[in-house]
Amino acid sequence: MIRLLSDEVLSDEVLNRALDMLAKQPQSSQLVLFNTFWYEKIKEGKYSDAKAWLARSLNGRPAGGLRLICVPINISNAHWVLVFADLERNTVQEWDPASVDSPLDPSRVNNVKDAVEKVLEFEKLKRRPLRVVPAPKRLPQQPDVINCGLFVVLFMIQICFLRKPPSEEWKAAYEKEGGGG
């Protein structure tokens, strides 16, 4: 808790601990909350490592029952964004708590899209490719330069467990932009 009160961006260690706690919730059976290092594997093209990581994350659960895959991304140890694949809606998007114009770097969302399709063997299953959709225009934004990690955790709680945006205004914007609710 002391770490959250300091004027520093959350470290990978702290965010991964939050992910571990979220993954232990009963509702998490349809989710994969990858730790912050999974993105580095896929960025390097190490899909076999990413697939092994998925198998460990599933812990015996069938991949066919997944609803969401969340990938928090640490950008240069200075900023956090969340990229997530909604397998029910066949979409992938990036939520950046510091930019309403996200993704500022489309390679992040495309890397996650490609990795999810390869790791879950979309082609072999004759599944349609994921569609990249924009983040809601009214996505809540961090009020400062240090709370991006906290916002990413809050975004995950909202979309994974509450399955709704944090406000009715945001919900309407999310649904209008192609999200769910």
XYZ file of N, CA and C in Angstrom:
543
model
N 0.827 -1.194 0.000
C 0.000 0.000 0.000
C 0.867 1.251 0.000
N 1.995 1.216 0.687
C 2.892 2.365 0.717
C 3.297 2.727 -0.705
N 3.544 1.704 -1.533
C 3.968 1.932 -2.917
C 2.917 2.742 -3.678
N 1.641 2.489 -3.418
C 0.578 3.205 -4.105
C 0.499 4.663 -3.688
N 1.020 4.986 -2.528
C 0.963 6.356 -2.032
C 2.153 7.196 -2.475
N 3.169 6.559 -3.039
C 4.341 7.309 -3.468
C 4.073 7.963 -4.819
N 4.919 8.893 -5.174
C 4.771 9.597 -6.445
C 5.548 8.890 -7.548
N 5.298 7.583 -7.726
C 5.973 6.798 -8.747
C 4.943 5.989 -9.517
N 5.270 5.703 -10.781
C 4.448 4.803 -11.575
C 4.552 3.414 -10.948
N 3.464 2.659 -10.944
C 3.497 1.301 -10.393
C 4.533 0.455 -11.119
N 5.249 -0.346 -10.372
C 6.236 -1.242 -10.978
C 5.536 -2.502 -11.498
N 6.251 -3.255 -12.333
C 5.736 -4.533 -12.818
C 5.377 -5.437 -11.648
N 6.230 -5.455 -10.647
C 6.028 -6.323 -9.478
C 4.692 -6.029 -8.783
N 4.401 -4.763 -8.581
C 3.156 -4.390 -7.891
C 1.952 -4.716 -8.775
N 2.034 -4.390 -10.062
C 0.910 -4.670 -10.954
C 0.695 -6.173 -11.086
N 1.776 -6.949 -11.168
C 1.631 -8.403 -11.256
C 0.986 -8.976 -9.992
N 1.280 -8.407 -8.853
C 0.642 -8.864 -7.603
C -0.862 -8.598 -7.653
N -1.248 -7.441 -8.167
C -2.676 -7.138 -8.325
C -3.324 -8.138 -9.282
N -2.623 -8.481 -10.372
C -3.149 -9.465 -11.322
C -3.329 -10.828 -10.658
N -2.352 -11.232 -9.842
C -2.464 -12.506 -9.123
C -3.714 -12.533 -8.244
N -3.965 -11.424 -7.554
C -5.159 -11.365 -6.684
C -6.442 -11.413 -7.518
N -6.476 -10.701 -8.624
C -7.668 -10.709 -9.480
C -7.905 -12.098 -10.073
N -6.833 -12.778 -10.447
C -6.958 -14.102 -11.067
C -7.516 -15.144 -10.114
N -7.501 -14.878 -8.829
C -8.023 -15.832 -7.839
C -9.510 -15.640 -7.567
N -10.129 -14.669 -8.234
C -11.558 -14.436 -8.036
C -12.353 -15.528 -8.740
N -13.516 -15.919 -8.178
C -14.297 -16.998 -8.795
C -14.693 -16.710 -10.247
N -14.940 -15.465 -10.578
C -15.366 -15.115 -11.932
C -14.242 -15.242 -12.946
N -13.025 -15.445 -12.497
C -11.885 -15.418 -13.407
C -11.749 -16.681 -14.255
N -12.666 -17.630 -14.152
C -12.541 -18.870 -14.926
C -12.630 -18.629 -16.430
N -13.211 -17.529 -16.859
C -13.322 -17.230 -18.288
C -12.301 -16.185 -18.742
N -11.329 -15.897 -17.886
C -10.379 -14.832 -18.157
C -8.954 -15.345 -18.131
N -8.109 -14.655 -18.858
C -6.668 -14.808 -18.687
C -6.137 -13.406 -18.472
N -5.505 -13.211 -17.339
C -4.872 -11.937 -17.011
C -3.373 -12.176 -17.069
N -2.795 -11.895 -18.222
C -1.371 -12.144 -18.378
C -0.571 -11.172 -17.535
N 0.558 -11.656 -17.023
C 1.396 -10.727 -16.274
C 2.114 -9.808 -17.253
N 2.769 -8.841 -16.711
C 3.309 -7.755 -17.516
C 4.454 -8.177 -18.432
N 4.988 -9.363 -18.247
C 6.118 -9.799 -19.065
C 5.675 -10.584 -20.305
N 4.404 -10.989 -20.382
C 3.910 -11.737 -21.543
C 4.063 -10.912 -22.820
N 3.768 -9.628 -22.724
C 3.868 -8.775 -23.907
C 5.296 -8.753 -24.457
N 6.282 -8.755 -23.581
C 7.674 -8.759 -24.049
C 7.966 -10.012 -24.868
N 7.394 -11.139 -24.460
C 7.592 -12.392 -25.215
C 7.013 -12.272 -26.621
N 5.785 -11.767 -26.717
C 5.166 -11.707 -28.042
C 5.813 -10.629 -28.909
N 6.259 -9.562 -28.278
C 6.932 -8.500 -29.032
C 8.212 -9.034 -29.674
N 8.852 -9.976 -29.010
C 10.071 -10.609 -29.529
C 9.753 -11.756 -30.497
N 8.451 -12.032 -30.704
C 8.051 -13.108 -31.608
C 8.167 -14.492 -31.019
N 8.265 -14.599 -29.714
C 8.418 -15.894 -29.041
C 7.033 -16.485 -28.739
N 6.347 -16.900 -29.811
C 4.978 -17.389 -29.658
C 4.905 -18.732 -28.948
N 5.936 -19.566 -29.082
C 5.902 -20.850 -28.362
C 5.985 -20.595 -26.861
N 6.796 -19.614 -26.456
C 6.845 -19.238 -25.036
C 5.502 -18.665 -24.590
N 4.901 -17.840 -25.448
C 3.605 -17.236 -25.124
C 2.517 -18.309 -24.990
N 2.584 -19.316 -25.857
C 1.605 -20.409 -25.798
C 1.782 -21.219 -24.509
N 3.023 -21.467 -24.125
C 3.283 -22.185 -22.869
C 2.779 -21.369 -21.678
N 2.951 -20.071 -21.746
C 2.481 -19.188 -20.690
C 0.960 -19.255 -20.589
N 0.293 -19.288 -21.751
C -1.165 -19.415 -21.765
C -1.587 -20.727 -21.118
N -0.923 -21.814 -21.464
C -1.269 -23.118 -20.888
C -1.146 -23.087 -19.364
N -0.078 -22.466 -18.859
C 0.075 -22.357 -17.396
C -1.032 -21.484 -16.798
N -1.373 -20.408 -17.500
C -2.424 -19.511 -17.004
C -3.783 -20.200 -16.974
N -4.030 -21.060 -17.955
C -5.315 -21.763 -18.007
C -5.412 -22.817 -16.908
N -4.280 -23.367 -16.494
C -4.251 -24.335 -15.397
C -5.272 -25.462 -15.594
N -5.288 -26.020 -16.805
C -6.186 -27.140 -17.095
C -7.550 -26.746 -17.639
N -7.894 -25.477 -17.601
C -9.178 -25.034 -18.154
C -9.118 -25.064 -19.675
N -10.244 -25.320 -20.346
C -10.215 -25.302 -21.813
C -10.126 -23.876 -22.348
N -9.281 -23.679 -23.353
C -9.134 -22.350 -23.954
C -10.425 -21.910 -24.637
N -11.242 -22.873 -25.064
C -12.501 -22.544 -25.739
C -13.487 -21.806 -24.855
N -13.321 -21.873 -23.550
C -14.235 -21.198 -22.638
C -13.809 -19.788 -22.274
N -12.721 -19.304 -22.877
C -12.239 -17.964 -22.534
C -13.150 -16.883 -23.089
N -13.331 -15.849 -22.306
C -14.113 -14.671 -22.702
C -13.205 -13.477 -22.951
N -12.218 -13.287 -22.088
C -11.332 -12.126 -22.184
C -9.880 -12.513 -21.933
N -9.000 -11.843 -22.656
C -7.575 -11.947 -22.396
C -7.073 -10.522 -22.203
N -6.513 -10.266 -21.029
C -6.020 -8.924 -20.708
C -4.503 -8.920 -20.675
N -3.930 -7.887 -21.298
C -2.482 -7.770 -21.388
C -2.083 -6.356 -20.954
N -1.665 -6.190 -19.706
C -1.149 -4.883 -19.304
C 0.244 -4.692 -19.901
N 0.508 -3.500 -20.401
C 1.781 -3.236 -21.062
C 2.470 -2.051 -20.401
N 3.712 -2.286 -20.003
C 4.548 -1.254 -19.406
C 5.400 -0.654 -20.528
N 5.198 0.626 -20.775
C 5.918 1.305 -21.854
C 7.113 2.043 -21.264
N 8.292 1.526 -21.534
C 9.556 2.156 -21.116
C 9.622 2.463 -19.622
N 8.990 1.631 -18.800
C 8.960 1.825 -17.345
C 8.429 3.201 -16.942
N 7.600 3.788 -17.801
C 7.100 5.130 -17.520
C 5.590 5.263 -17.667
N 4.940 4.278 -18.304
C 3.506 4.408 -18.543
C 2.897 3.024 -18.745
N 1.635 2.880 -18.347
C 0.893 1.630 -18.498
C -0.293 1.830 -19.420
N -0.560 0.817 -20.253
C -1.793 0.744 -21.030
C -2.323 -0.681 -20.889
N -3.586 -0.864 -21.229
C -4.198 -2.192 -21.204
C -4.669 -2.524 -22.613
N -4.217 -3.667 -23.123
C -4.750 -4.195 -24.378
C -5.512 -5.450 -24.007
N -6.733 -5.570 -24.527
C -7.496 -6.773 -24.210
C -8.235 -7.288 -25.421
N -8.332 -8.605 -25.487
C -9.073 -9.293 -26.534
C -10.374 -9.786 -25.924
N -11.481 -9.349 -26.491
C -12.811 -9.795 -26.083
C -13.196 -10.895 -27.060
N -13.087 -12.138 -26.622
C -13.304 -13.269 -27.518
C -14.780 -13.515 -27.807
N -15.676 -12.979 -26.992
C -17.107 -13.086 -27.288
C -17.479 -12.170 -28.447
N -16.897 -10.981 -28.458
C -17.206 -9.997 -29.497
C -16.190 -10.010 -30.632
N -15.165 -10.850 -30.498
C -14.124 -10.991 -31.508
C -13.416 -9.672 -31.796
N -13.106 -8.951 -30.724
C -12.450 -7.654 -30.864
C -11.213 -7.576 -29.986
N -10.365 -6.624 -30.318
C -9.205 -6.308 -29.494
C -9.071 -4.790 -29.486
N -8.732 -4.242 -28.318
C -8.563 -2.802 -28.222
C -7.572 -2.434 -27.129
N -7.093 -1.196 -27.226
C -6.162 -0.680 -26.232
C -6.832 0.452 -25.481
N -6.725 0.400 -24.157
C -7.218 1.485 -23.312
C -6.011 2.148 -22.671
N -5.838 3.414 -22.966
C -4.724 4.197 -22.456
C -5.282 5.260 -21.519
N -4.955 5.192 -20.231
C -5.525 6.150 -19.282
C -5.004 7.573 -19.432
N -4.059 7.793 -20.351
C -3.518 9.144 -20.538
C -3.833 9.722 -21.909
N -4.548 8.980 -22.742
C -4.800 9.463 -24.096
C -6.180 9.054 -24.578
N -6.944 10.019 -24.992
C -8.249 9.712 -25.579
C -8.093 9.308 -27.042
N -6.899 9.494 -27.586
C -6.630 9.158 -28.981
C -5.870 7.851 -29.105
N -6.083 6.919 -28.192
C -5.304 5.688 -28.238
C -5.818 4.789 -29.363
N -5.022 3.861 -29.860
C -3.639 3.680 -29.452
C -2.705 4.645 -30.175
N -1.820 5.228 -29.408
C -0.823 6.116 -29.999
C 0.189 5.321 -30.812
N 0.405 4.071 -30.421
C 1.300 3.181 -31.147
C 0.501 1.928 -31.505
N -0.036 1.845 -32.721
C -0.878 0.700 -33.095
C -0.164 -0.644 -33.052
N 1.170 -0.657 -33.003
C 1.873 -1.940 -32.987
C 1.527 -2.747 -31.731
N 1.245 -2.081 -30.611
C 0.925 -2.827 -29.375
C -0.344 -3.651 -29.556
N -1.408 -3.023 -30.014
C -2.674 -3.730 -30.168
C -2.549 -4.791 -31.270
N -1.796 -4.488 -32.335
C -1.607 -5.477 -33.399
C -0.746 -6.647 -32.946
N 0.267 -6.401 -32.107
C 1.073 -7.496 -31.557
C 0.216 -8.432 -30.718
N -0.636 -7.871 -29.871
C -1.512 -8.699 -29.028
C -2.511 -9.451 -29.902
N -3.105 -8.779 -30.869
C -4.055 -9.424 -31.791
C -3.404 -10.630 -32.465
N -2.230 -10.406 -33.072
C -1.540 -11.494 -33.773
C -1.191 -12.641 -32.826
N -0.711 -12.311 -31.636
C -0.317 -13.350 -30.678
C -1.513 -14.165 -30.211
N -2.616 -13.503 -29.886
C -3.813 -14.231 -29.433
C -4.296 -15.163 -30.536
N -4.321 -14.677 -31.775
C -4.768 -15.521 -32.885
C -3.837 -16.718 -33.088
N -2.530 -16.518 -32.951
C -1.572 -17.620 -33.136
C -1.621 -18.593 -31.964
N -1.614 -18.058 -30.758
C -1.568 -18.905 -29.567
C -2.854 -19.721 -29.415
N -3.995 -19.122 -29.754
C -5.267 -19.845 -29.672
C -5.605 -20.579 -30.971
N -4.693 -20.531 -31.927
C -4.817 -21.257 -33.194
C -6.108 -20.929 -33.937
N -6.365 -19.641 -34.133
C -7.565 -19.198 -34.844
C -7.671 -19.841 -36.224
N -6.552 -19.865 -36.960
C -6.588 -20.393 -38.329
C -6.976 -21.871 -38.335
N -6.367 -22.642 -37.439
C -6.652 -24.077 -37.346
C -8.125 -24.313 -36.986
N -8.671 -23.444 -36.133
C -10.063 -23.574 -35.702
C -11.033 -22.919 -36.686
N -10.493 -22.349 -37.755
C -11.290 -21.624 -38.752
C -12.121 -20.516 -38.114
N -11.488 -19.852 -37.174
C -12.127 -18.736 -36.478
C -11.770 -17.426 -37.184
N -12.722 -16.526 -37.265
C -12.466 -15.219 -37.891
C -11.393 -14.466 -37.110
N -10.575 -13.675 -37.812
C -9.574 -12.862 -37.112
C -10.243 -11.834 -36.196
N -9.527 -11.450 -35.153
C -10.013 -10.401 -34.260
C -10.049 -9.072 -35.004
N -11.028 -8.246 -34.667
C -11.118 -6.898 -35.226
C -10.551 -5.915 -34.215
N -9.697 -5.011 -34.675
C -9.193 -3.941 -33.816
C -10.257 -2.855 -33.795
N -10.723 -2.513 -32.599
C -11.720 -1.453 -32.459
C -11.139 -0.364 -31.565
N -11.599 0.868 -31.761
C -11.060 1.963 -30.944
C -11.564 1.898 -29.508
N -10.804 2.506 -28.633
C -11.240 2.648 -27.239
C -12.397 3.637 -27.200
N -13.233 3.540 -26.171
C -14.310 4.516 -26.048
C -13.750 5.936 -25.971
N -14.414 6.855 -26.615
C -13.938 8.241 -26.599
C -14.027 8.868 -25.208
N -14.887 8.374 -24.383
C -15.056 8.944 -23.034
C -14.413 8.073 -21.963
N -13.388 7.359 -22.338
C -12.655 6.524 -21.390
C -12.104 7.404 -20.274
N -12.311 7.026 -19.014
C -11.768 7.845 -17.920
C -10.257 8.022 -18.055
N -9.808 9.220 -17.802
C -8.397 9.554 -17.941
C -7.778 9.840 -16.579
N -6.537 9.427 -16.418
C -5.825 9.696 -15.178
C -5.653 11.205 -15.017
N -5.754 11.713 -13.789
C -5.683 13.157 -13.569
C -4.257 13.698 -13.433
N -3.271 12.801 -13.512
C -1.885 13.197 -13.269
C -0.972 12.335 -14.141
N 0.319 12.373 -13.881
C 1.252 11.594 -14.703
C 1.684 10.282 -14.061
N 1.185 9.956 -12.882
C 1.686 8.755 -12.204
C 0.662 7.638 -11.988
N -0.610 7.885 -12.159
C -1.625 6.886 -11.810
C -2.066 5.985 -12.953
N -1.280 5.889 -14.013
C -1.667 5.050 -15.139
C -1.797 3.574 -14.733
N -0.889 3.066 -13.906
C -0.962 1.672 -13.469
C -2.223 1.388 -12.672
N -2.571 2.312 -11.799
C -3.801 2.165 -11.025
C -5.015 2.151 -11.951
N -5.032 3.020 -12.949
C -6.141 3.046 -13.905
C -6.219 1.746 -14.692
N -5.080 1.174 -15.072
C -5.080 -0.089 -15.801
C -5.707 -1.191 -14.939
N -5.365 -1.237 -13.661
C -5.986 -2.219 -12.760
C -7.493 -1.968 -12.669
N -7.896 -0.725 -12.531
C -9.326 -0.400 -12.471
C -10.036 -0.767 -13.774
N -9.386 -0.523 -14.911
C -9.976 -0.930 -16.191
C -10.211 -2.440 -16.210
N -9.227 -3.214 -15.730
C -9.380 -4.673 -15.719
C -10.524 -5.109 -14.813
N -10.642 -4.494 -13.666
C -11.751 -4.836 -12.761
C -13.080 -4.550 -13.444
N -13.180 -3.404 -14.090
C -14.428 -3.035 -14.758
C -14.794 -4.008 -15.863
N -13.883 -4.274 -16.784
C -14.258 -5.086 -17.939
C -14.295 -6.580 -17.635
N -13.477 -7.030 -16.684
C -13.411 -8.463 -16.393
C -14.440 -8.922 -15.370
N -14.629 -8.147 -14.336
C -15.445 -8.617 -13.221
C -16.794 -7.931 -13.118
N -16.835 -6.648 -13.336
C -18.111 -5.946 -13.275
C -18.837 -6.019 -14.611
N -18.049 -6.277 -15.665
C -18.559 -6.396 -17.028
C -19.379 -5.190 -17.451
N -18.980 -4.062 -16.922
C -19.635 -2.830 -17.335
C -18.668 -1.678 -17.117
N -18.856 -0.628 -17.870
C -18.020 0.558 -17.669
C -18.327 1.220 -16.333
N -17.454 2.121 -15.857
C -17.624 2.698 -14.535
C -18.773 3.683 -14.373
N -19.375 4.154 -15.448
C -20.510 5.066 -15.304
C -21.470 4.847 -16.454
N -22.703 5.299 -16.281
C -23.688 5.147 -17.353
C -23.269 5.923 -18.597
N -22.688 7.110 -18.398
C -22.225 7.899 -19.536
C -21.142 7.135 -20.294
N -20.216 6.531 -19.540
C -19.154 5.772 -20.173
C -19.726 4.530 -20.849
N -20.716 3.899 -20.202
C -21.336 2.705 -20.776
C -21.928 3.019 -22.144
N -22.657 4.125 -22.236
C -23.261 4.498 -23.513
C -22.191 4.722 -24.575
N -21.104 5.397 -24.193
C -20.018 5.648 -25.140
C -19.353 4.343 -25.547
N -19.148 3.426 -24.592
C -18.498 2.147 -24.854
C -19.326 1.329 -25.828
N -20.641 1.250 -25.588
C -21.503 0.476 -26.472
C -21.569 1.104 -27.858
N -21.611 2.431 -27.926
C -21.653 3.130 -29.208
C -20.383 2.887 -30.014
N -19.241 2.786 -29.334
C -17.961 2.589 -30.010
C -17.718 1.131 -30.386
N -18.641 0.221 -30.056
C -18.480 -1.168 -30.443
C -18.101 -2.098 -29.331
N -18.083 -1.600 -28.095
C -17.764 -2.447 -26.936
C -19.000 -3.179 -26.467
N -18.967 -3.645 -25.256
C -20.075 -4.397 -24.705
C -20.671 -3.736 -23.514
N -21.356 -4.486 -22.706
C -21.925 -3.894 -21.518
C -22.744 -4.867 -20.768
